[in-house]
Coordinates of C-alpha atoms (C1' of nucleotides) and ligand atoms in Angstrom, one line a residue:
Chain A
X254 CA 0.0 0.0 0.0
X255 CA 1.3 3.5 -1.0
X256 CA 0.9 6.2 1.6
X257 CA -0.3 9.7 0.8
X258 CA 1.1 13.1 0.5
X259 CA -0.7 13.8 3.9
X260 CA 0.9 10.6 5.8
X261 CA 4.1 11.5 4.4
X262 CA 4.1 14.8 6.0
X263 CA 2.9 13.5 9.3
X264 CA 5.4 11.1 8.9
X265 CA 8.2 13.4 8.8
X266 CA 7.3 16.1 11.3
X267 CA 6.8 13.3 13.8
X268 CA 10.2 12.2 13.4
X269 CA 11.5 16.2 13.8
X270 CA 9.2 16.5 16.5
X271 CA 10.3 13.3 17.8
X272 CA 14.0 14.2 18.6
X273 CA 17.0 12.2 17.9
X274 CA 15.5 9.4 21.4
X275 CA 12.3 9.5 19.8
X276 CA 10.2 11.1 22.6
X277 CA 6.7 10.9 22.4
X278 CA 5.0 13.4 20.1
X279 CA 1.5 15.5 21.4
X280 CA -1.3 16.0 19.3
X281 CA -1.6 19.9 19.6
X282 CA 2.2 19.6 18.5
X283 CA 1.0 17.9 15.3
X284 CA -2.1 19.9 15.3
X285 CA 0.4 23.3 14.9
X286 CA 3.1 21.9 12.6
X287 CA 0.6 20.5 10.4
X288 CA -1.2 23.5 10.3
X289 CA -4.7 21.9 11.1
X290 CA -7.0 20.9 14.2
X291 CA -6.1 18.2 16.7
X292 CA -9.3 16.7 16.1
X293 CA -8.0 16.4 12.6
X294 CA -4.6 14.8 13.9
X295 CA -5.9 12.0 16.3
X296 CA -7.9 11.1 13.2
X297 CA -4.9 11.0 10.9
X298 CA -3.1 9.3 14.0
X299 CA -5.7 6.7 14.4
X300 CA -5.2 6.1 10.3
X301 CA -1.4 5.7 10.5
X302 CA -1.5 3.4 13.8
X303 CA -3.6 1.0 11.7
X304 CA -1.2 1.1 9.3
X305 CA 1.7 0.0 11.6
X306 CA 3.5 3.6 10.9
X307 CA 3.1 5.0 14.7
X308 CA 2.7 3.6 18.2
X309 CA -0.2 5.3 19.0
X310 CA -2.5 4.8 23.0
X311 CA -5.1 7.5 23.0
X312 CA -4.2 10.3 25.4
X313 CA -0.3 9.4 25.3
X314 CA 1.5 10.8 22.3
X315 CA 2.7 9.1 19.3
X316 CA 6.4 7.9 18.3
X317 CA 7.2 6.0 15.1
X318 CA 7.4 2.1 14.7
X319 CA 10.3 1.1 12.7
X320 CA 8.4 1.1 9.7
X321 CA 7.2 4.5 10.0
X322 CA 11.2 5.7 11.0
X323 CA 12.0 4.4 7.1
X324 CA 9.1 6.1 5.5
X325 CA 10.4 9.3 7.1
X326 CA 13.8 9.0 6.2
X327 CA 13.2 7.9 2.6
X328 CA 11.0 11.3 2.1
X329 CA 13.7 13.6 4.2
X330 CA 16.2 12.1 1.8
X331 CA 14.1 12.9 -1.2
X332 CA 13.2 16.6 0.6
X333 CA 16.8 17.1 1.0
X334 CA 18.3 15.6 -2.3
X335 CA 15.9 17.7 -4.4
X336 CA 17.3 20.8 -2.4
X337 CA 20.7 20.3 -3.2
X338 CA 19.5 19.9 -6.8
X339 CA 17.4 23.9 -6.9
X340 CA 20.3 25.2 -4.9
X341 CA 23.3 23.9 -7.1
X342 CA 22.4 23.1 -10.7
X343 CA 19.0 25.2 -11.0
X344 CA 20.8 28.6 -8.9
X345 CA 18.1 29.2 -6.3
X346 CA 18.8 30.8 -3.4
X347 CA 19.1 28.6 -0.1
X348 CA 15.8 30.8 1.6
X349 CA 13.8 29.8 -1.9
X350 CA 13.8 25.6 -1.9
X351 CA 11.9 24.5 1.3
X352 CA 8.7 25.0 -0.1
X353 CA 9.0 23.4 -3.5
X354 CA 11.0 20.3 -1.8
X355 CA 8.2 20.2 0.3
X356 CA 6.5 19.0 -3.2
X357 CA 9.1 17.2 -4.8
X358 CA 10.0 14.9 -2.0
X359 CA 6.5 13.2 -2.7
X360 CA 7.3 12.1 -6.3
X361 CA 7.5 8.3 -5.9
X362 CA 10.1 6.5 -7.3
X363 CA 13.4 5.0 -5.9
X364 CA 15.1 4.9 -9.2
X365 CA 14.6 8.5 -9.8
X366 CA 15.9 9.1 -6.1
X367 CA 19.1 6.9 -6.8
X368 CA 19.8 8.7 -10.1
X369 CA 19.3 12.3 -8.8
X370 CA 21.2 11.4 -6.0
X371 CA 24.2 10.2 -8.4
X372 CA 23.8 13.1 -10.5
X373 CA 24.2 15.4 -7.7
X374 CA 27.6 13.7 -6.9
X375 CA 26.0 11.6 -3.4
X376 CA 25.8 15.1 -1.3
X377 CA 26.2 14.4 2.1
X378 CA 24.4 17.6 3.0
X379 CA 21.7 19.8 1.9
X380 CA 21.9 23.7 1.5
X381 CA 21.1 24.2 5.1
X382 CA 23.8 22.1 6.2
X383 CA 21.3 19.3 7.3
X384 CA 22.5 15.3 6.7
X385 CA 21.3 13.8 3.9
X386 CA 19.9 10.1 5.0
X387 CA 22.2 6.8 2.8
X388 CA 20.2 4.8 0.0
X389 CA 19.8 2.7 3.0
X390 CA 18.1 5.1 5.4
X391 CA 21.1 5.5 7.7
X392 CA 20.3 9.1 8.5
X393 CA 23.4 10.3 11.1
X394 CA 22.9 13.8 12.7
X395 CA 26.7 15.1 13.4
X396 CA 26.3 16.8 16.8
X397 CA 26.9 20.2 16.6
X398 CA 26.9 23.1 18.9
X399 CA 24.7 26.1 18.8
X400 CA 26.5 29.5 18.6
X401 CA 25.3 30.7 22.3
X402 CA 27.3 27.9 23.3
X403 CA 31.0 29.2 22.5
X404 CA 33.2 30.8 24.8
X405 CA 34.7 34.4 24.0
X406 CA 37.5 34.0 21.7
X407 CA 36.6 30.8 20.2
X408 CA 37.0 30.4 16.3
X409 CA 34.0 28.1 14.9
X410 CA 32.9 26.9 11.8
X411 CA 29.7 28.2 10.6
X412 CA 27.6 24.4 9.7
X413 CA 24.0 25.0 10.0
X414 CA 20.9 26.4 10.7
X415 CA 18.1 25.4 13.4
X416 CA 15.7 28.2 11.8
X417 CA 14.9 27.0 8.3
X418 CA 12.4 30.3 7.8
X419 CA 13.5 32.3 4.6
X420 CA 13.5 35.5 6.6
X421 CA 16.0 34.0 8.9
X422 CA 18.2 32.7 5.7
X423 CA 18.0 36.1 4.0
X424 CA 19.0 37.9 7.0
X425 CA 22.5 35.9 6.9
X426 CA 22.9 36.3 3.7
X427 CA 22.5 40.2 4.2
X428 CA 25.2 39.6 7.3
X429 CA 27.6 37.6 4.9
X430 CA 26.9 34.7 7.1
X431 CA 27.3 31.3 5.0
X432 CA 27.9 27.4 5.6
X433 CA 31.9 27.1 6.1
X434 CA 31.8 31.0 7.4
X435 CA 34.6 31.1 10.1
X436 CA 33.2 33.0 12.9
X437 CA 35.0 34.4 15.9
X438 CA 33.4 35.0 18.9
X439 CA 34.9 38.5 20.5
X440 CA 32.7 39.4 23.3
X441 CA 29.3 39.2 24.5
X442 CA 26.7 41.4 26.0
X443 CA 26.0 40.4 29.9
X444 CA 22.6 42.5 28.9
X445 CA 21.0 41.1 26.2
X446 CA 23.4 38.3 25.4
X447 CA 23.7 39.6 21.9
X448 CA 27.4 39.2 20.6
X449 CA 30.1 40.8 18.4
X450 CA 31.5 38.4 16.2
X451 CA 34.1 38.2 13.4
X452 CA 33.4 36.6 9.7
X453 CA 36.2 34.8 8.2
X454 CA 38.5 37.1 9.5
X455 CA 37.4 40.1 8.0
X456 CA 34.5 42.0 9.7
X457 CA 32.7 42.4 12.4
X458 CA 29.2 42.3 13.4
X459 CA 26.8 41.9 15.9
X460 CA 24.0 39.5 16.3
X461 CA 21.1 39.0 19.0
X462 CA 21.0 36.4 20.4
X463 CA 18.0 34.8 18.6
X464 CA 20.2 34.7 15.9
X465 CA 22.9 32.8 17.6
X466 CA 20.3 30.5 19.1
X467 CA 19.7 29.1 15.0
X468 CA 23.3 28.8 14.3
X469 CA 24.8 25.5 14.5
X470 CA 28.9 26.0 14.7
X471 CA 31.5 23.0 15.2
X472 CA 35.5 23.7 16.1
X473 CA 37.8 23.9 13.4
Chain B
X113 CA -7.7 29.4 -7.5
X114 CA -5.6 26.6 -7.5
X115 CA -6.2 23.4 -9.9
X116 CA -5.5 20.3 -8.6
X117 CA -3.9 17.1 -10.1
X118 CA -6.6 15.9 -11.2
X119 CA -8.2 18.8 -13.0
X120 CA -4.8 19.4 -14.7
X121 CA -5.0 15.8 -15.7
X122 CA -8.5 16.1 -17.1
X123 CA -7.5 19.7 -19.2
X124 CA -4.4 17.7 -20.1
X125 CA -6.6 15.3 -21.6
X126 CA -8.9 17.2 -23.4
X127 CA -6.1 18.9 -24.8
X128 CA -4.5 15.6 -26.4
X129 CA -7.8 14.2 -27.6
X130 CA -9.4 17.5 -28.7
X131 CA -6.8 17.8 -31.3
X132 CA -5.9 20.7 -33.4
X133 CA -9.1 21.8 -34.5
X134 CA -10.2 21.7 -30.9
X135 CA -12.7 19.3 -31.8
X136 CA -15.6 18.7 -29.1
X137 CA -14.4 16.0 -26.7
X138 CA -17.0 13.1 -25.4
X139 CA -17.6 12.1 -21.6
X140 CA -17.0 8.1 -22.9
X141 CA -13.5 9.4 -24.4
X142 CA -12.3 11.1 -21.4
X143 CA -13.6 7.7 -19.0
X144 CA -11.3 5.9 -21.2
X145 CA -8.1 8.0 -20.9
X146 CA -8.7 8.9 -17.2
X147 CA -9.3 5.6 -16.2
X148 CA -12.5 6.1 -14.3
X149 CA -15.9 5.9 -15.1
X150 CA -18.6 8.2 -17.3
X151 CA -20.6 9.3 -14.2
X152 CA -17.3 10.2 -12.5
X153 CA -16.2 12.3 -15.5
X154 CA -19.7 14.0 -16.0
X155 CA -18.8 15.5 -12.2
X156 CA -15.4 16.5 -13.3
X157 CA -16.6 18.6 -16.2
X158 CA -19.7 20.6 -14.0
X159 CA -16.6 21.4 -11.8
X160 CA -14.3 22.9 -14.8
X161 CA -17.3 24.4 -16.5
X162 CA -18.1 26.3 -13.5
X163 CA -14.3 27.3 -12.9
X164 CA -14.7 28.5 -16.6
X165 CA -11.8 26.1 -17.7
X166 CA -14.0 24.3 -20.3
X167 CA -17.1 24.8 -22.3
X168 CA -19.9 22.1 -21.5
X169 CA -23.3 21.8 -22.6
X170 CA -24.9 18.3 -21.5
X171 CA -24.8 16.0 -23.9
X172 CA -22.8 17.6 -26.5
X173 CA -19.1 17.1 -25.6
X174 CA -16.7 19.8 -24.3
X175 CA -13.9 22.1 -25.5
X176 CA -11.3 24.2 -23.2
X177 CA -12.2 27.7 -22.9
X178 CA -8.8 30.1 -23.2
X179 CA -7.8 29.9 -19.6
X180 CA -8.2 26.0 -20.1
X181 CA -6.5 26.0 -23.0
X182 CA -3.3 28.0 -21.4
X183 CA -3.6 25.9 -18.1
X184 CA -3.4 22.5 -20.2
X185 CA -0.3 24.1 -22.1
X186 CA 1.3 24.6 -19.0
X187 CA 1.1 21.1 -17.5
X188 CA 2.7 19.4 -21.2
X189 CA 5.2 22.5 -20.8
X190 CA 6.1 21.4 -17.3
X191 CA 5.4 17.2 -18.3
X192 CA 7.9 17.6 -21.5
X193 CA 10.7 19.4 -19.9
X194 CA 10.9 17.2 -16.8
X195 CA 11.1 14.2 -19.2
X196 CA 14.1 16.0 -21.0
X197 CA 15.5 16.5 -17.8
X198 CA 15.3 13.0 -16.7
X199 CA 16.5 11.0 -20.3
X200 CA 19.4 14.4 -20.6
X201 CA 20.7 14.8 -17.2
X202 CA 19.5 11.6 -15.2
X203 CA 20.5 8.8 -17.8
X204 CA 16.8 7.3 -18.4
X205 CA 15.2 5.8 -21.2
X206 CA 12.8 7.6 -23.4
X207 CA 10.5 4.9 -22.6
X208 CA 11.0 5.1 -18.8
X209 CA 10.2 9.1 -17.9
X210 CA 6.4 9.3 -19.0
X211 CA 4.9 7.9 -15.3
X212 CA 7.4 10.1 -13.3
X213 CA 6.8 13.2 -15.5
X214 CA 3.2 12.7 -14.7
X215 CA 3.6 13.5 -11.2
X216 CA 6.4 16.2 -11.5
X217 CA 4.0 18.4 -13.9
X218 CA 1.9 19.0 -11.0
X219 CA 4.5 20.6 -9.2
X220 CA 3.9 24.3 -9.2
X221 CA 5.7 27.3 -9.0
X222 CA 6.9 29.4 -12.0
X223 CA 10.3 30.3 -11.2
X224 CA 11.1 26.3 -11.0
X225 CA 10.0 25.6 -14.9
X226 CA 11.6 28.6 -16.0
X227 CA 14.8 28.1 -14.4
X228 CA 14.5 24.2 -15.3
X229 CA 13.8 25.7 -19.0
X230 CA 17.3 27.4 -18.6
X231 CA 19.3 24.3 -17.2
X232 CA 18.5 22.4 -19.5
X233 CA 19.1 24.8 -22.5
X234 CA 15.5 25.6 -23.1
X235 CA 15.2 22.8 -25.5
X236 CA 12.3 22.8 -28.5
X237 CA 11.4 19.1 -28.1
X238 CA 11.1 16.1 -25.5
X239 CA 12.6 13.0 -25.6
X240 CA 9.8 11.6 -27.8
X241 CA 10.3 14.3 -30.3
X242 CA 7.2 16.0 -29.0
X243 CA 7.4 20.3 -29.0
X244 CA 7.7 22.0 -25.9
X245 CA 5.4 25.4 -25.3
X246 CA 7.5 28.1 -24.7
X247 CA 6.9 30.5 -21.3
X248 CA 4.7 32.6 -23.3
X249 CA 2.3 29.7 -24.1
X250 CA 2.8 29.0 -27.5
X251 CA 2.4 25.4 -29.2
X252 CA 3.4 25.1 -32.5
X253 CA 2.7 21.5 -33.7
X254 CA 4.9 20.7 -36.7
X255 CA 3.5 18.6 -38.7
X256 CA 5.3 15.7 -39.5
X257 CA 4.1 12.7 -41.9
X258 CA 3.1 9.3 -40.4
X259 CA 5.7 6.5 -42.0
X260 CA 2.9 5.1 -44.1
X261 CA 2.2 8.4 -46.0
X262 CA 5.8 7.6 -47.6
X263 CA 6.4 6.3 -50.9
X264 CA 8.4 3.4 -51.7
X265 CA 12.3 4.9 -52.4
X266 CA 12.1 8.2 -49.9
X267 CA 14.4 8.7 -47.6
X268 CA 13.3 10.3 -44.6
X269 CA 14.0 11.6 -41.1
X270 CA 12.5 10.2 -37.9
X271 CA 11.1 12.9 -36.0
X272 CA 8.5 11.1 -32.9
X273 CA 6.3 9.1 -32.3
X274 CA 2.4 8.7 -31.8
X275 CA 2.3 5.5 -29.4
X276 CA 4.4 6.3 -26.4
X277 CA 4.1 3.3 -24.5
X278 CA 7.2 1.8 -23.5
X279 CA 6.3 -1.4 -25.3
X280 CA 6.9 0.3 -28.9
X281 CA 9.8 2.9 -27.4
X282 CA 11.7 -0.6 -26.5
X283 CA 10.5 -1.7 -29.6
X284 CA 12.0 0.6 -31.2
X285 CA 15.4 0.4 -29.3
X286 CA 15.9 -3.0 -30.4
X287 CA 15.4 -1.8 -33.9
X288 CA 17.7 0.7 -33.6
X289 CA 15.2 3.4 -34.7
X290 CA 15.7 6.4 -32.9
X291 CA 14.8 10.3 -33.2
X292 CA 17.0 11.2 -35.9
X293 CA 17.6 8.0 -37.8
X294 CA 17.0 8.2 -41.2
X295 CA 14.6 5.8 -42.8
X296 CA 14.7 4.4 -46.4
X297 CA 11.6 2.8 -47.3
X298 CA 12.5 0.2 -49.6
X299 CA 9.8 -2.0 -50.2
X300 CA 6.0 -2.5 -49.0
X301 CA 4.1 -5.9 -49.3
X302 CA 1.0 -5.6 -50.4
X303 CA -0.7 -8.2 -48.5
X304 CA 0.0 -6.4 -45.0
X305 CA 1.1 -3.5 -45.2
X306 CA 4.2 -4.8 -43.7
X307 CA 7.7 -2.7 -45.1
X308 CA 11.3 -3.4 -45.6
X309 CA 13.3 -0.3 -44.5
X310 CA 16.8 0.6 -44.4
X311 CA 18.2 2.8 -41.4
X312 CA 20.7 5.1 -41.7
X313 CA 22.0 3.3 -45.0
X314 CA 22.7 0.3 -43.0
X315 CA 20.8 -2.5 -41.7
X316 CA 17.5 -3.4 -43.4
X317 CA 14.5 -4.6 -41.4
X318 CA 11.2 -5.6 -42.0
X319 CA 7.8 -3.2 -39.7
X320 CA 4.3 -3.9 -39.2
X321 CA 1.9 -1.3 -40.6
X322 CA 1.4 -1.3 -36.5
X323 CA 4.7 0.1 -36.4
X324 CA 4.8 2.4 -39.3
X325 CA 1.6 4.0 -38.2
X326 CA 3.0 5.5 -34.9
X327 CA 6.0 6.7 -36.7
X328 CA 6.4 10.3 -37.5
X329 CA 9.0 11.2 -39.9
X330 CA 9.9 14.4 -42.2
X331 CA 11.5 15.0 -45.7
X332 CA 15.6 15.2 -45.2
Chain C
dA144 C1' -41.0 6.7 -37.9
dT145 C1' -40.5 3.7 -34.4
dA146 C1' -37.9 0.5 -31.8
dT147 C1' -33.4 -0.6 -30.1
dA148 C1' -28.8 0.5 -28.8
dT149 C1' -25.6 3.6 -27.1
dT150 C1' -24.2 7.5 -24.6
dT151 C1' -24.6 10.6 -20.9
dT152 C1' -26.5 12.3 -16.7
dT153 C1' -28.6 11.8 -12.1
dA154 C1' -29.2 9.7 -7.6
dG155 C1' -27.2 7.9 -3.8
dA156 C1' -23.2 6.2 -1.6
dC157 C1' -18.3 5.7 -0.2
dT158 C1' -13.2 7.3 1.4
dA159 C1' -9.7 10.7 2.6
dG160 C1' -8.9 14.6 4.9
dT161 C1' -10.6 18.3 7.1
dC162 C1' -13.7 21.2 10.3
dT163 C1' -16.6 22.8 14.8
dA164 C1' -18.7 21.8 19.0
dA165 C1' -19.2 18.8 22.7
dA166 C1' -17.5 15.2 25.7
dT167 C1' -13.8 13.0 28.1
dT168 C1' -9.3 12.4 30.0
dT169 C1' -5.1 14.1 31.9
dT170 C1' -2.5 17.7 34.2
dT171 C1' -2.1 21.5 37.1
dT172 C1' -3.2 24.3 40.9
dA173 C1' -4.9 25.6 45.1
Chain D
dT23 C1' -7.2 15.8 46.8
dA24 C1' -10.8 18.3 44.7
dA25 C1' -11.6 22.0 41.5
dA26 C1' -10.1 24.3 37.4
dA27 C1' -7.5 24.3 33.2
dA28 C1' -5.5 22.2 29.4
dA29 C1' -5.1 18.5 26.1
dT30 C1' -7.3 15.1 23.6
dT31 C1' -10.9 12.4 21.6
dT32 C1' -15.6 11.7 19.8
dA33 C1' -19.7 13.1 17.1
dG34 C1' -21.4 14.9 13.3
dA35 C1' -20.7 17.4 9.1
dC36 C1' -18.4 19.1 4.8
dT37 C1' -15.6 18.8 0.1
dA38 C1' -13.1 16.4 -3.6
dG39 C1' -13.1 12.6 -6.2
dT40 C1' -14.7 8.3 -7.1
dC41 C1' -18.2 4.3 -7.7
dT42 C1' -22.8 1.5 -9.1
dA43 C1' -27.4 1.4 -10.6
dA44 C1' -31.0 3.7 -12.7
dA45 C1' -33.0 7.3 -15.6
dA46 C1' -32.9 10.3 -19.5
dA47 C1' -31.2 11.8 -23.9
dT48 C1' -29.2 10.9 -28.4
dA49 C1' -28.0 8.0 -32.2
dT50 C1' -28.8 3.9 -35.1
dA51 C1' -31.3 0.5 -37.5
dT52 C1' -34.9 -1.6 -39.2
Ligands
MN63 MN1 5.7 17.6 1.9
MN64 MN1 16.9 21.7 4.1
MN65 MN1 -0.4 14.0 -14.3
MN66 MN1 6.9 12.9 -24.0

DNA sequence: ATATATTTTTAGACTAGTCTAAATTTTTTA
DNA sequence: TAAAAAATTTAGACTAGTCTAAAAATATAT
């Protein structure tokens, strides 16, 4: 049985939702990143329980069965495969591929999957320096830090974002902020928290605090 | 408004079988190309009469209106330049891209078929040797012979195809016919139709009027 | 021109996915 | 630990797209 669009989606924001140890997921959580009513979602629930896709006990929140943990990965692959592909041979912008992803990752398929993926040269990340999941499903998040998290004085490379919202993306771009950007941390406001930092050497700017909160850094 | 898949399907549809006169179009026709049954198309076409997509009287077939008209051109726009992207860039088979095409041609969003036009080179035909609309709308069918409009001695140029079920596109690839071959008719039998033909002034091989009739071809 | 066959539409029903309003369960608070 | 608040589920309804069976319109053949 093929699943739908709609228990694709579900799919993958319960396994976001869900954390890397799988925590339970609440309905009103589903209800918001779904963008409908929890009525709506404990019926979809009840749908992909039947199906084998969730561990679902009324009242208690939702996590994926094992079956349902592949589904999600095959379509975050896909999601993520066809964003390399705007962002590097069609010249979108990083802030301009969610939504159309969000479309293309439902194209069926897994020889078209295989072939983009070889055509794209096996990316092991997208344009928002997310992990792309192996033909297998073997989906391994590197553990980076978030920006609030470095100490004065630290040099970090710039690997990704936790805010995937355009507005956010075109704000770094308009700071010169970029994955691999070099950032040095040179002092921080006791106040507001907000923090003057060096790119790749060259110059300095400040940003608040919830824009260090969305950037995920590693050490050199 | 947006149209859905399956109104672009059924404009699609009535495009193809309408013609180029834009002959009137029957409920039974449209049953058999969309798979489903009369009753469930006679619901269909209320629906796209009343989004002024089609004109429909009862009884008496329907025809797309202008907007219908540039709609369906934009879904074969969309449908013809994925498949070039998928035989060009992803390695397919012209005989392997007509399913997957089918669901990328519902994906919307301008910018993405434009800047898909300009990847790929904006590029006049498909893989099938079918036209592409450009952004403006335009179709221009050119109008090629079928193979069994030529006389016995022509030489000829093999420009697309009528049937594009993979059956005949394999069928085809095991004869070694492909868009640009040049065909020699050498000989037809009388009894069936049946023709000996030489391709590109090599090997000679014998086609069923089945064959030649879904073969268009053009004057060198 | 009338009877028969074919095509098309209508009537009523079903599924997927959604909604609102009301009922129920769980959690929090006093 | 009982009352209040919050979260979740149930009940009943709606739309899109489909179906079968029956009725109506059109076309074909005596
Ligand atoms: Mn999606
Ligand atoms: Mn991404
Ligand atoms: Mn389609
Ligand atoms: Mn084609």
């Amino acid at each position: 049985m093929q699943n739908s669009f709609t228990e694709e989606n579900y799919l993958k924001i319960i396994h976001s939702l869900s954390g890397r140890d799988g925590a339970e997921v609440s309905t009103n959580a589903l209800a918001e990143s779904t963008s409908t009513r929890a009525a709506s979602v404990t019926d979809m629930l009840r749908k992909l329980a039947d199906k084998g896709l969730i561990h679902y006990k009324k009242y208690q929140g939702v996590t994926l069965t094992e079956t349902g943990e592949k589904v999600a990965i095959k379509v975050i692959r896909k999601h993520r495969l066809w964003e390399v592909f705007l962002v590097e041979k069609l010249g979108f912008g990083w802030d301009e591929v969610h939504d159309i992803a969000e479309e293309l990752e439902h194209i069926p398929s897994e020889v078209l999957v295989e072939k983009l993926d070889a055509f794209l040269g096996h990316p092991r990340f997208d344009p928002h320096g997310d992990p792309i999941p192996d033909a297998k499903g073997n989906l391994t998040e590197p553990d980076y830090r978030i920006l609030t998290d470095v100490q004065v004085g630290e040099k970090v490379l710039m690997m990704g974002v936790l805010d995937h919202a355009p507005s956010f993306l075109q704000h770094l771009d308009r700071s010169g902020i970029t994955l691999g950007s070099v950032i040095e941390v040179r002092e921080i406001n006791e106040y507001d928290k907000s923090a003057s930092v060096q790119i790749n050497g060259g110059q300095t700017l400040f940003i608040s605090l919830e824009v260090s909160k969305n950037l995920l850094v590693q050490r050199r």
